[in-house]
Tab-separated table of C-alpha atoms in Angstrom:
chain	number	residue	atom	x	y	z
A	1	MET	CA	45.394	-238.230	33.186
A	2	ALA	CA	45.414	-234.502	33.843
A	3	VAL	CA	42.251	-232.760	35.228
A	4	VAL	CA	41.737	-228.961	33.445
A	5	ARG	CA	38.421	-227.592	33.921
A	6	PRO	CA	36.236	-224.667	33.913
A	7	PHE	CA	36.051	-221.877	35.660
A	8	LYS	CA	34.148	-218.446	36.130
A	9	SER	CA	37.075	-216.114	35.391
A	10	ILE	CA	36.892	-212.484	37.586
A	11	ARG	CA	38.741	-210.124	34.515
A	12	PRO	CA	39.253	-206.827	33.883
A	13	THR	CA	36.677	-205.087	30.993
A	14	LYS	CA	37.976	-204.530	27.924
A	15	GLU	CA	38.650	-200.944	28.011
A	16	LEU	CA	41.057	-201.405	31.287
A	17	VAL	CA	42.518	-205.029	30.563
A	18	SER	CA	45.930	-203.141	29.252
A	19	LYS	CA	46.058	-200.668	32.460
A	20	VAL	CA	44.921	-203.729	34.668
A	21	ALA	CA	47.538	-206.281	33.353
A	22	ALA	CA	51.116	-206.466	34.855
A	23	LEU	CA	53.893	-208.451	35.298
A	24	PRO	CA	54.122	-211.039	37.725
A	25	TYR	CA	55.238	-209.919	41.497
A	26	ASP	CA	58.583	-211.500	41.282
A	27	VAL	CA	60.374	-210.287	38.612
A	28	MET	CA	60.813	-206.675	40.244
A	29	ASN	CA	61.857	-205.489	43.724
A	30	THR	CA	58.962	-203.191	45.559
A	31	GLU	CA	61.253	-199.980	45.200
A	32	GLU	CA	60.877	-200.814	40.747
A	33	ALA	CA	56.985	-201.634	41.128
A	34	ARG	CA	56.514	-198.277	42.754
A	35	GLU	CA	58.073	-196.316	39.715
A	36	MET	CA	55.700	-199.022	37.478
A	37	VAL	CA	52.650	-198.378	38.436
A	38	LYS	CA	53.186	-194.282	38.959
A	39	GLY	CA	49.909	-192.936	37.159
A	40	ASN	CA	48.244	-196.484	36.833
A	41	PRO	CA	45.696	-196.815	39.485
A	42	TYR	CA	44.937	-200.251	37.714
A	43	SER	CA	47.845	-202.057	37.792
A	44	PHE	CA	47.196	-205.149	38.930
A	45	LEU	CA	50.092	-204.626	41.247
A	46	HIS	CA	48.037	-202.503	43.659
A	47	VAL	CA	46.571	-206.576	44.332
A	48	ASP	CA	50.147	-208.480	43.741
A	49	LYS	CA	52.589	-206.113	45.792
A	50	ALA	CA	50.704	-204.444	47.956
A	51	GLN	CA	53.298	-202.794	49.912
A	52	ILE	CA	53.984	-200.357	46.940
A	53	ASP	CA	50.498	-198.554	48.502
A	54	LEU	CA	51.809	-198.552	52.311
A	55	PRO	CA	54.635	-196.568	53.743
A	56	ALA	CA	58.001	-197.310	52.494
A	57	GLU	CA	58.814	-199.089	55.737
A	58	THR	CA	56.591	-201.433	55.910
A	59	ASN	CA	57.389	-205.134	56.090
A	60	GLN	CA	56.669	-206.948	52.972
A	61	TYR	CA	55.461	-209.829	54.709
A	62	ASP	CA	53.215	-207.800	57.387
A	63	GLU	CA	49.729	-208.846	57.351
A	64	ILE	CA	48.643	-205.689	56.775
A	65	VAL	CA	50.103	-205.998	53.146
A	66	TYR	CA	47.745	-209.119	52.499
A	67	ASN	CA	44.972	-207.309	54.335
A	68	THR	CA	45.389	-204.348	51.389
A	69	ALA	CA	45.177	-206.974	48.619
A	70	ARG	CA	42.326	-208.253	49.642
A	71	LYS	CA	40.579	-204.737	49.943
A	72	THR	CA	42.191	-203.368	46.627
A	73	LEU	CA	41.270	-206.508	44.840
A	74	ASP	CA	37.521	-205.890	46.252
A	75	LYS	CA	37.165	-202.354	45.633
A	76	MET	CA	38.469	-203.049	41.887
A	77	ARG	CA	34.921	-205.718	41.763
A	78	GLU	CA	33.103	-203.176	43.585
A	79	ASP	CA	33.882	-200.167	40.876
A	80	GLY	CA	33.580	-201.767	38.012
A	81	THR	CA	37.031	-202.712	36.676
A	82	TYR	CA	36.342	-206.214	37.224
A	83	ILE	CA	33.662	-208.071	35.808
A	84	GLN	CA	32.752	-212.047	36.473
A	85	ASP	CA	31.864	-214.235	33.573
A	86	ASN	CA	28.523	-215.556	34.870
A	87	ALA	CA	29.688	-219.426	33.384
A	88	PRO	CA	32.317	-221.814	33.783
A	89	SER	CA	34.230	-221.248	30.488
A	90	MET	CA	38.236	-221.833	29.491
A	91	TYR	CA	40.121	-219.088	27.880
A	92	ILE	CA	42.500	-218.897	25.179
A	93	TYR	CA	45.920	-216.640	25.687
A	94	ARG	CA	48.063	-215.660	22.957
A	95	GLN	CA	51.206	-213.934	23.537
A	96	ILE	CA	53.096	-212.554	20.239
A	97	MET	CA	56.880	-211.586	20.950
A	98	ASP	CA	59.089	-210.616	18.439
A	99	GLY	CA	57.164	-212.267	15.673
A	100	ARG	CA	57.156	-215.880	17.757
A	101	VAL	CA	53.816	-217.182	19.292
A	102	GLN	CA	52.726	-219.095	21.952
A	103	THR	CA	49.432	-220.177	22.857
A	104	GLY	CA	47.712	-221.842	25.813
A	105	ILE	CA	44.841	-222.920	27.357
A	106	VAL	CA	43.357	-220.746	30.684
A	107	GLY	CA	41.760	-223.132	32.840
A	108	CYS	CA	41.958	-224.541	36.724
A	109	THR	CA	44.112	-227.573	37.504
A	110	SER	CA	44.025	-230.229	40.489
A	111	ILE	CA	45.753	-229.679	43.543
A	112	ASP	CA	45.401	-233.557	43.698
A	113	ASP	CA	47.365	-233.876	40.579
A	114	TYR	CA	49.978	-231.655	41.759
A	115	MET	CA	50.431	-233.730	45.291
A	116	ASN	CA	50.194	-237.127	42.973
A	117	ASP	CA	53.230	-235.902	39.980
A	118	ILE	CA	50.751	-235.653	37.285
A	119	ILE	CA	51.518	-232.266	37.176
A	120	LYS	CA	55.736	-232.402	37.338
A	121	LYS	CA	58.195	-230.464	39.129
A	122	HIS	CA	61.820	-229.175	38.428
A	123	GLU	CA	62.385	-227.238	41.107
A	124	HIS	CA	63.053	-227.002	45.073
A	125	THR	CA	60.755	-224.255	46.487
A	126	ARG	CA	61.727	-221.400	49.681
A	127	ALA	CA	59.608	-221.500	52.613
A	128	GLU	CA	59.460	-218.119	52.913
A	129	LYS	CA	58.586	-217.322	49.382
A	130	GLU	CA	56.089	-220.037	49.233
A	131	GLN	CA	54.563	-218.326	52.936
A	132	ASP	CA	54.122	-215.098	51.208
A	133	ARG	CA	52.356	-216.549	48.469
A	134	ILE	CA	50.360	-218.204	50.775
A	135	ASN	CA	49.244	-215.556	53.104
A	136	HIS	CA	48.312	-214.044	49.472
A	137	VAL	CA	46.163	-216.353	48.239
A	138	ASP	CA	44.444	-216.608	51.432
A	139	HIS	CA	43.792	-213.071	52.180
A	140	CYS	CA	42.759	-212.631	48.961
A	141	ASN	CA	40.556	-215.802	48.340
A	142	ALA	CA	41.861	-216.203	44.996
A	143	ASN	CA	44.607	-217.474	42.481
A	144	THR	CA	45.931	-213.933	41.406
A	145	GLY	CA	48.818	-215.078	39.256
A	146	PRO	CA	48.492	-217.926	36.786
A	147	ILE	CA	51.083	-221.144	36.820
A	148	PHE	CA	52.911	-221.461	33.553
A	149	LEU	CA	52.051	-225.396	32.446
A	150	THR	CA	53.161	-227.327	29.298
A	151	TYR	CA	52.638	-230.768	27.721
A	152	LYS	CA	53.167	-232.297	25.020
A	153	ASN	CA	51.162	-231.483	22.148
A	154	VAL	CA	47.380	-232.713	21.522
A	155	GLY	CA	46.708	-232.539	18.162
A	156	GLU	CA	42.956	-232.146	18.826
A	157	ILE	CA	43.612	-229.332	21.260
A	158	ASP	CA	45.402	-227.544	18.424
A	159	GLU	CA	42.518	-227.920	16.137
A	160	ILE	CA	40.262	-226.228	18.571
A	161	VAL	CA	42.735	-223.814	19.767
A	162	ALA	CA	43.420	-222.758	16.064
A	163	SER	CA	39.230	-222.634	15.026
A	164	TRP	CA	38.974	-220.215	18.256
A	165	THR	CA	41.544	-218.038	17.020
A	166	ALA	CA	39.947	-217.339	13.837
A	167	LYS	CA	37.023	-215.329	16.152
A	168	GLU	CA	37.203	-212.088	17.333
A	169	PRO	CA	38.936	-211.614	20.590
A	170	GLU	CA	38.196	-210.617	23.736
A	171	TYR	CA	41.127	-208.903	24.834
A	172	ASN	CA	43.783	-207.544	22.210
A	173	PHE	CA	46.164	-205.347	23.586
A	174	VAL	CA	50.171	-204.527	23.398
A	175	SER	CA	52.112	-203.972	26.741
A	176	GLU	CA	54.591	-201.502	27.706
A	177	ASP	CA	57.405	-204.519	26.042
A	178	ARG	CA	55.471	-204.667	22.902
A	179	ILE	CA	54.678	-208.297	23.504
A	180	SER	CA	50.929	-208.736	22.113
A	181	HIS	CA	48.155	-210.053	24.434
A	182	ILE	CA	45.326	-211.699	22.902
A	183	VAL	CA	42.533	-213.583	24.721
A	184	TRP	CA	39.285	-215.375	23.547
A	185	VAL	CA	36.722	-216.825	25.944
A	186	ILE	CA	35.550	-220.568	25.171
A	187	ASN	CA	32.084	-220.164	26.311
A	188	ASP	CA	30.936	-222.842	24.410
A	189	THR	CA	29.932	-225.693	26.674
A	190	GLU	CA	30.073	-228.968	24.139
A	191	THR	CA	33.754	-227.207	23.343
A	192	VAL	CA	34.680	-227.013	26.933
A	193	LYS	CA	33.732	-230.545	27.895
A	194	ARG	CA	35.725	-231.706	24.827
A	195	LEU	CA	38.847	-230.400	25.988
A	196	GLU	CA	38.152	-231.235	29.532
A	197	GLU	CA	38.089	-234.828	28.277
A	198	LEU	CA	41.234	-234.650	25.923
A	199	PHE	CA	43.336	-233.041	28.744
A	200	LYS	CA	42.365	-236.410	30.657
A	201	SER	CA	44.326	-238.185	27.760
A	202	VAL	CA	47.236	-236.116	28.814
A	203	LYS	CA	49.631	-237.901	30.943
A	204	TYR	CA	51.454	-235.317	32.885
A	205	LEU	CA	51.601	-231.594	33.178
A	206	TYR	CA	54.671	-229.774	33.303
A	207	ILE	CA	55.196	-226.827	35.398
A	208	ALA	CA	57.583	-224.427	33.088
A	209	ASP	CA	57.140	-221.219	35.885
A	210	GLY	CA	55.806	-220.930	38.804
A	211	HIS	CA	56.890	-223.424	41.598
A	212	HIS	CA	56.126	-220.859	44.385
A	213	ARG	CA	52.853	-220.161	43.461
A	214	ALA	CA	51.639	-223.176	42.735
A	215	ALA	CA	53.232	-224.987	45.889
A	216	SER	CA	51.533	-222.092	47.669
A	217	ALA	CA	48.178	-222.659	46.066
A	218	VAL	CA	48.490	-226.065	47.100
A	219	LYS	CA	48.825	-225.357	50.519
A	220	VAL	CA	45.855	-223.096	50.559
A	221	GLY	CA	43.556	-225.641	49.143
A	222	LYS	CA	44.944	-228.354	51.936
A	223	MET	CA	44.212	-225.535	54.648
A	224	ARG	CA	40.364	-225.204	53.414
A	225	ARG	CA	39.835	-229.077	52.693
A	226	GLU	CA	41.061	-229.276	56.768
A	227	ALA	CA	38.630	-226.386	57.674
A	228	ASN	CA	36.045	-228.064	55.688
A	229	PRO	CA	36.171	-231.631	56.378
A	230	SER	CA	33.078	-232.108	54.775
A	231	TYR	CA	34.543	-231.219	51.515
A	232	THR	CA	33.595	-232.999	47.974
A	233	GLY	CA	36.363	-232.401	45.723
A	234	GLU	CA	34.620	-230.228	43.693
A	235	GLU	CA	35.145	-226.945	45.544
A	236	GLU	CA	37.121	-224.222	43.767
A	237	PHE	CA	39.808	-224.646	46.430
A	238	ASN	CA	40.717	-227.620	44.992
A	239	PHE	CA	41.934	-226.289	42.063
A	240	PHE	CA	44.238	-223.606	40.865
A	241	LEU	CA	44.865	-220.948	38.234
A	242	SER	CA	46.984	-222.405	35.159
A	243	VAL	CA	47.836	-221.241	31.707
A	244	ILE	CA	48.824	-224.743	29.360
A	245	PHE	CA	50.808	-224.287	26.761
A	246	PRO	CA	51.631	-227.160	24.275
A	247	ALA	CA	55.559	-227.836	24.356
A	248	ASP	CA	56.241	-226.814	20.487
A	249	ASP	CA	55.078	-223.099	21.339
A	250	LEU	CA	57.844	-222.463	23.759
A	251	TYR	CA	60.844	-220.610	23.948
A	252	VAL	CA	63.500	-221.060	26.607
A	253	MET	CA	66.440	-218.021	26.983
A	254	ASP	CA	69.920	-218.276	28.137
A	255	TYR	CA	70.427	-217.577	31.656
A	256	ASN	CA	73.903	-216.550	31.821
A	257	ARG	CA	76.065	-215.872	34.831
A	258	VAL	CA	78.803	-213.130	36.043
A	259	VAL	CA	81.117	-213.406	38.811
A	260	LYS	CA	82.817	-210.884	41.090
A	261	ASP	CA	86.529	-212.410	41.276
A	262	LEU	CA	88.753	-215.151	40.301
A	263	ASN	CA	89.204	-217.262	43.581
A	264	GLY	CA	92.774	-215.275	43.916
A	265	ASN	CA	94.063	-216.402	40.492
A	266	SER	CA	95.237	-214.181	38.128
A	267	SER	CA	93.595	-214.236	34.543
A	268	GLU	CA	96.947	-216.512	33.350
A	269	GLU	CA	95.903	-218.724	36.314
A	270	PHE	CA	92.329	-218.578	35.963
A	271	LEU	CA	92.789	-219.580	31.965
A	272	ASN	CA	95.438	-222.451	32.761
A	273	LYS	CA	92.821	-224.180	35.285
A	274	VAL	CA	90.035	-223.899	32.855
A	275	SER	CA	91.692	-225.333	29.699
A	276	GLU	CA	92.318	-228.715	31.997
A	277	LYS	CA	88.531	-229.378	31.244
A	278	PHE	CA	87.580	-226.774	28.284
A	279	THR	CA	89.248	-226.290	25.379
A	280	VAL	CA	89.645	-222.323	25.022
A	281	GLU	CA	89.364	-220.362	22.064
A	282	GLU	CA	89.973	-216.595	21.852
A	283	TYR	CA	86.667	-215.403	19.884
A	284	LYS	CA	88.073	-212.918	17.301
A	285	ARG	CA	84.546	-211.941	15.684
A	286	GLU	CA	83.343	-208.873	16.244
A	287	GLY	CA	80.468	-208.812	18.882
A	288	GLN	CA	79.768	-211.305	21.730
A	289	TYR	CA	79.904	-214.970	21.405
A	290	ARG	CA	76.644	-217.049	21.916
A	291	PRO	CA	76.906	-220.355	22.169
A	292	GLU	CA	76.068	-222.855	19.467
A	293	GLY	CA	75.348	-225.756	21.219
A	294	LYS	CA	75.231	-228.219	23.828
A	295	GLY	CA	78.663	-228.430	25.616
A	296	TYR	CA	79.875	-225.063	24.211
A	297	PHE	CA	80.012	-221.515	26.839
A	298	GLY	CA	80.841	-217.952	26.412
A	299	MET	CA	83.511	-216.366	28.578
A	300	TYR	CA	83.897	-212.649	28.826
A	301	LEU	CA	87.702	-211.709	30.644
A	302	ASP	CA	89.835	-208.996	30.356
A	303	ASN	CA	87.355	-207.335	27.583
A	304	LYS	CA	87.994	-210.417	25.420
A	305	TRP	CA	85.254	-213.469	24.366
A	306	TYR	CA	86.392	-216.695	24.483
A	307	LYS	CA	84.571	-219.607	23.023
A	308	LEU	CA	84.737	-223.117	25.874
A	309	THR	CA	83.881	-226.176	24.688
A	310	ALA	CA	83.601	-229.038	27.400
A	311	ILE	CA	86.065	-231.978	26.959
A	312	ASP	CA	84.512	-235.176	26.067
A	313	GLY	CA	84.243	-236.748	29.605
A	314	THR	CA	83.356	-234.130	32.036
A	315	TYR	CA	80.493	-234.997	32.348
A	316	ASP	CA	77.545	-237.652	32.102
A	317	SER	CA	76.241	-237.240	28.779
A	318	LYS	CA	72.831	-239.749	30.086
A	319	ASP	CA	72.312	-238.188	33.511
A	320	PRO	CA	69.504	-235.850	32.758
A	321	VAL	CA	70.966	-233.409	35.184
A	322	LYS	CA	74.370	-233.420	34.968
A	323	SER	CA	74.571	-233.328	31.261
A	324	LEU	CA	72.985	-230.020	31.588
A	325	ASP	CA	75.051	-227.218	30.405
A	326	VAL	CA	74.396	-225.299	33.541
A	327	SER	CA	75.328	-228.461	35.637
A	328	ILE	CA	78.749	-228.931	33.565
A	329	LEU	CA	79.756	-225.494	34.039
A	330	GLN	CA	79.140	-225.335	37.806
A	331	GLU	CA	80.883	-228.468	38.432
A	332	ASN	CA	83.923	-228.319	35.710
A	333	LEU	CA	84.269	-224.717	36.582
A	334	LEU	CA	82.685	-222.472	38.800
A	335	ARG	CA	82.902	-225.059	41.873
A	336	PRO	CA	86.698	-226.346	41.497
A	337	ILE	CA	87.868	-223.259	39.783
A	338	LEU	CA	85.967	-220.218	41.191
A	339	ALA	CA	84.901	-221.846	44.584
A	340	ILE	CA	81.181	-221.265	44.012
A	341	GLU	CA	79.890	-224.159	46.066
A	342	ASP	CA	76.399	-223.236	46.042
A	343	PRO	CA	75.237	-220.534	43.703
A	344	ARG	CA	71.515	-220.129	45.609
A	345	THR	CA	73.697	-218.263	48.337
A	346	SER	CA	76.394	-217.228	47.447
A	347	ASP	CA	77.083	-213.447	47.141
A	348	ARG	CA	79.928	-213.638	44.165
A	349	ILE	CA	77.893	-214.826	41.435
A	350	ASP	CA	75.064	-213.247	39.923
A	351	PHE	CA	72.648	-214.166	37.105
A	352	VAL	CA	71.463	-212.433	33.903
A	353	GLY	CA	68.160	-213.178	31.841
A	354	GLY	CA	68.414	-214.055	28.178
A	355	ILE	CA	66.245	-211.060	27.979
A	356	ARG	CA	68.832	-208.628	28.491
A	357	GLY	CA	71.172	-209.728	26.049
A	358	LEU	CA	74.875	-210.684	25.810
A	359	LYS	CA	75.841	-206.887	25.666
A	360	GLU	CA	74.511	-206.878	29.945
A	361	LEU	CA	76.933	-208.884	30.268
A	362	GLU	CA	79.997	-206.924	29.037
A	363	ARG	CA	78.201	-204.017	30.899
A	364	ARG	CA	78.392	-206.037	34.709
A	365	VAL	CA	81.499	-206.717	33.789
A	366	ALA	CA	82.973	-203.198	33.201
A	367	GLU	CA	80.603	-201.878	36.504
A	368	GLY	CA	82.915	-204.130	38.536
A	369	MET	CA	82.442	-207.732	37.889
A	370	LYS	CA	85.153	-209.866	36.990
A	371	VAL	CA	83.678	-212.781	34.647
A	372	ALA	CA	80.795	-213.436	32.593
A	373	PHE	CA	79.507	-216.721	30.939
A	374	SER	CA	76.779	-216.854	28.007
A	375	MET	CA	74.813	-220.211	28.310
A	376	ASN	CA	72.825	-222.135	25.501
A	377	PRO	CA	69.301	-222.529	26.966
A	378	THR	CA	68.149	-225.336	28.593
A	379	SER	CA	65.310	-227.351	25.982
A	380	ILE	CA	62.086	-227.910	26.681
A	381	GLU	CA	63.139	-231.871	25.792
A	382	GLU	CA	65.639	-231.909	28.846
A	383	LEU	CA	63.047	-229.308	31.341
A	384	MET	CA	60.774	-232.828	30.718
A	385	ASN	CA	63.321	-235.347	31.436
A	386	ILE	CA	64.311	-233.946	34.303
A	387	ALA	CA	61.236	-233.501	36.176
A	388	ASP	CA	59.754	-237.530	34.857
A	389	ALA	CA	62.738	-238.482	36.313
A	390	GLY	CA	61.998	-236.762	39.619
A	391	GLU	CA	65.170	-234.983	39.500
A	392	VAL	CA	65.737	-231.172	40.032
A	393	MET	CA	67.409	-228.286	37.995
A	394	PRO	CA	70.157	-226.692	39.139
A	395	PRO	CA	69.028	-223.025	40.294
A	396	LYS	CA	68.737	-220.539	37.484
A	397	SER	CA	68.960	-222.766	34.623
A	398	THR	CA	65.660	-221.597	32.836
A	399	TRP	CA	64.116	-218.142	31.543
A	400	PHE	CA	61.046	-217.888	29.785
A	401	GLU	CA	60.064	-215.264	27.596
A	402	PRO	CA	57.066	-213.527	27.371
A	403	LYS	CA	55.751	-213.478	31.039
A	404	LEU	CA	52.378	-214.450	31.912
A	405	ARG	CA	50.560	-211.429	32.822
A	406	SER	CA	48.840	-211.548	35.898
A	407	GLY	CA	45.709	-209.313	36.552
A	408	ILE	CA	43.918	-211.062	33.231
A	409	PHE	CA	42.689	-213.667	34.903
A	410	VAL	CA	41.424	-214.512	39.082
A	411	HIS	CA	40.460	-217.433	40.291
A	412	GLU	CA	37.846	-217.448	43.245
A	413	LEU	CA	38.418	-220.163	45.751
A	414	SER	CA	34.573	-219.824	47.208
């Protein structure tokens, strides 16, 4: 039984929402963020990545960064950039990218559901990244970036969404990457109550993206509970900001790999070793090879594309983790042939999100990498199966597009 409840969102005015809305803080580095906000004092990156307004030598984890974030958020509320809804509401957030539509419910989910595994995870988190967002959330007294959740479709929720999205939206703008962002405010008490009831019929919610933000929000909630031992469980710090999409709406892109060297092998030696676990065919058609299904991989080496097909018996098709394409490549090629034991820590491998296209793999090889691999995307069903089994996915298994924009909704903790 999932808890999803309304909240009084702090959100931009209609006139400024397109300038405020920003990509998540963790998809760019500080220098890139500085460039992105030039000429735009309203960008939410001034809150989410506040070091961009401090001297270049400032440590991004220094307390002055979090204090600056809070001051900037307070200023945006004081100067009228932000308003706050008078009554608890839910919201509908629709994104349209290249004609494909995903539409989610914006509400607050429970830290208890996270701790009790009603909200399912599929990734490990890193302590230093968690601590950064713990500090940010605690200083700002707010969840500033939404958690991207998904669930197995519920027909009546779909019907409510369809009826509300026939109305005039509150926001409707196109961001610089040509993605449409449309928001409706569900401020009807009966509809909100019905949505709360319907989500109680949902057995599990699944984190699609935002594991560090979720873990940090939960830890801040626990800190607030310890500081307020008479808490009732209804306080806002017991909940965190989420956008919850039906699984059928979501699109997972490929997450490709590039490697610096062949681990001492010549190209011929490397191809011979690869052929022990994969059938290797030179791809004769024009353009890049995009894998057509599970067990297929593209490989770009010496200005040629190859089609790799995993040989039967190289993986356990019944194991939800071992049967992932990212696992098949790791266990049958990257580790045994290229000696990449841990892709999270190796400096010989890099990852390229599918949004950049397969030509980016050719470019990276031309600039010095030795070999590239194009991947078949991990499916939502595979993600859910792994989460249900209590397992974790290998690193860099999923790339979701479009990215949720930060700054459209802010959830105040007290």
